[in-house]
One Martini backbone bead per residue (centre of mass of N, CA, C, O) as a GRO file, in nm:
protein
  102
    1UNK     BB    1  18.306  17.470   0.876
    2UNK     BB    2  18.019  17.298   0.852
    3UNK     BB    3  17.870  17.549   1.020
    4UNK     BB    4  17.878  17.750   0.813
    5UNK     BB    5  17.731  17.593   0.559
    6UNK     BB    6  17.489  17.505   0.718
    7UNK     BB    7  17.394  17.830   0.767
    8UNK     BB    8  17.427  17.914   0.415
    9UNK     BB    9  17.210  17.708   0.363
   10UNK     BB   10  16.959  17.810   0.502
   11UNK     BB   11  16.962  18.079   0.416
   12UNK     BB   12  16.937  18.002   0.095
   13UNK     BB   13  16.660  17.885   0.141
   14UNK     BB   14  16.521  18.130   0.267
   15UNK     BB   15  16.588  18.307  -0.010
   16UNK     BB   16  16.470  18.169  -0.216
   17UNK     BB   17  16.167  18.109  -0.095
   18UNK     BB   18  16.150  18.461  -0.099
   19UNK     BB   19  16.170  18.516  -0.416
   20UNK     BB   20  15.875  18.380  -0.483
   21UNK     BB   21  15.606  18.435  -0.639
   22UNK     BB   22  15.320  18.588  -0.575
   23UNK     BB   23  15.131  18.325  -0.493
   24UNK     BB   24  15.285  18.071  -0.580
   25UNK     BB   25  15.283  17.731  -0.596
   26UNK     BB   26  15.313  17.430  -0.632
   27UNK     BB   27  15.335  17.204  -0.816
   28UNK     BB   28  15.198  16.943  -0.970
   29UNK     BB   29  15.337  16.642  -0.954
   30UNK     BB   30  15.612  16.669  -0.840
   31UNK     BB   31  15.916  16.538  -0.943
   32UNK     BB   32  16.222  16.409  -0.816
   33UNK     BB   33  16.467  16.230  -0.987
   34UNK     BB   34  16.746  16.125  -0.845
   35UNK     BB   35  16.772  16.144  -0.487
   36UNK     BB   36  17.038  16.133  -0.508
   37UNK     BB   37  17.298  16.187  -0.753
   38UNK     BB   38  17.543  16.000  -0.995
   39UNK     BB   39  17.504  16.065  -1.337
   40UNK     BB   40  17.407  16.408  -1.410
   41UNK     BB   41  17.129  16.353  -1.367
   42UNK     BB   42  16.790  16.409  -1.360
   43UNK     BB   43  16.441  16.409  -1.322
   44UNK     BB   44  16.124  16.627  -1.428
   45UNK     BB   45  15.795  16.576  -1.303
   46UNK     BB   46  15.449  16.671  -1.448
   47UNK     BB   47  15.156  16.703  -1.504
   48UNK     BB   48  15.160  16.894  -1.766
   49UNK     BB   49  15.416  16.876  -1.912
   50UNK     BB   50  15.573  17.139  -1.987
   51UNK     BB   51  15.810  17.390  -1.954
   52UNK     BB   52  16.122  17.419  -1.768
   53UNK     BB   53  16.257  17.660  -1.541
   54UNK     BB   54  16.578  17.675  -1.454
   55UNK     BB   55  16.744  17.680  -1.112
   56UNK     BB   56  17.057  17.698  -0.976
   57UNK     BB   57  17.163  17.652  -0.626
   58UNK     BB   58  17.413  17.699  -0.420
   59UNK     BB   59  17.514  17.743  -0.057
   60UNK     BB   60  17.568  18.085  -0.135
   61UNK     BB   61  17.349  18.182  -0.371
   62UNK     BB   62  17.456  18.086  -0.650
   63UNK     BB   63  17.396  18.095  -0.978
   64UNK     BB   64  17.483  17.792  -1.186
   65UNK     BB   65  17.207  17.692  -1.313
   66UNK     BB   66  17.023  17.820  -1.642
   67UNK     BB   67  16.716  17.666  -1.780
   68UNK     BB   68  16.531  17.491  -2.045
   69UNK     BB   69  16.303  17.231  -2.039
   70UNK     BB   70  16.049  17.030  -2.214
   71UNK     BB   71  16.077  16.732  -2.063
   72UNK     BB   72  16.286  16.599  -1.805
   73UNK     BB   73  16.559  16.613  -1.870
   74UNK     BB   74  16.872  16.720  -1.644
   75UNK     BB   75  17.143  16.791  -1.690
   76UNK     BB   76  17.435  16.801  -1.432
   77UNK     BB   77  17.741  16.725  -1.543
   78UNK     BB   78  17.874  17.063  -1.451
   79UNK     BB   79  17.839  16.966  -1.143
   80UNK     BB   80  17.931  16.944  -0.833
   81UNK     BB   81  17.969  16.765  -0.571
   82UNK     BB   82  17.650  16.846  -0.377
   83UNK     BB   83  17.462  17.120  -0.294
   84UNK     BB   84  17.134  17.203  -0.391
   85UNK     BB   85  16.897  17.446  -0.536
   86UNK     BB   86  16.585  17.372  -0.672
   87UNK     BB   87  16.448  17.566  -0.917
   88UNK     BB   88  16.070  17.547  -1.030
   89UNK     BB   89  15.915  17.732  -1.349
   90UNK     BB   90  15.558  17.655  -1.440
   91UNK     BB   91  15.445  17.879  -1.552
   92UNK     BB   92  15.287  17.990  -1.220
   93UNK     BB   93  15.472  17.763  -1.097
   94UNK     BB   94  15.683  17.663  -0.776
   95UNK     BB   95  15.952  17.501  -0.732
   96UNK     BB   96  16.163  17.372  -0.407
   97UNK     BB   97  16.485  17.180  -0.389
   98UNK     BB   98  16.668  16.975  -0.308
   99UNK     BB   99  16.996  16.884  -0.452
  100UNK     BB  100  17.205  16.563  -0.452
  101UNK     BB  101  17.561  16.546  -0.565
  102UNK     BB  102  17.787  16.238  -0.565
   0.00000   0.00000   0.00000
């Protein structure tokens, strides 16, 4: 069973990552802290520190949380502890990382 979760899970990777705009780079000083979490948050940093829209997938691909955070602090205590897609796009810009919630 962890070897479908895990084939699901690469397939997912690269459905995120081929979904992302075309020309769209790496966000600029991105950072992604804690990773993993266990108390609900993370924060997510970048150099021009804009308006920064969230898209979390589960690794089934499913869109489970998209939202658009102002500052650094991002809630994520809706979500069950496991492994995530986390789509951060600033402007023009995209990050995308797992994100792993204990």
């Amino acid at each position: 069973m962890k070897q479908i979760y895990l084939v699901f899970f690469f397939f997912t990777c690269f459905f995120v990552c081929a979904q992302q705009n075309n020309g769209s780079v790496d966000i600029d000083g991105f950072k992604l802290y804690p990773n993993p979490t266990i108390n609900g948050k993370v924060y997510i940093d970048t150099y021009l520190d804009a308006p920064k829209e969230i898209h979390i997938f589960d690794v089934l691909g499913t869109l489970v949380l998209q939202t658009t955070i102002l500052g650094k602090e991002l809630n994520i205590s809706a979500l069950e502890k496991g492994v995530y897609i986390l789509r951060v796009i600033e402007k023009d810009k995209t990050a995308t990382r797992k994100l792993v919630i204990k």
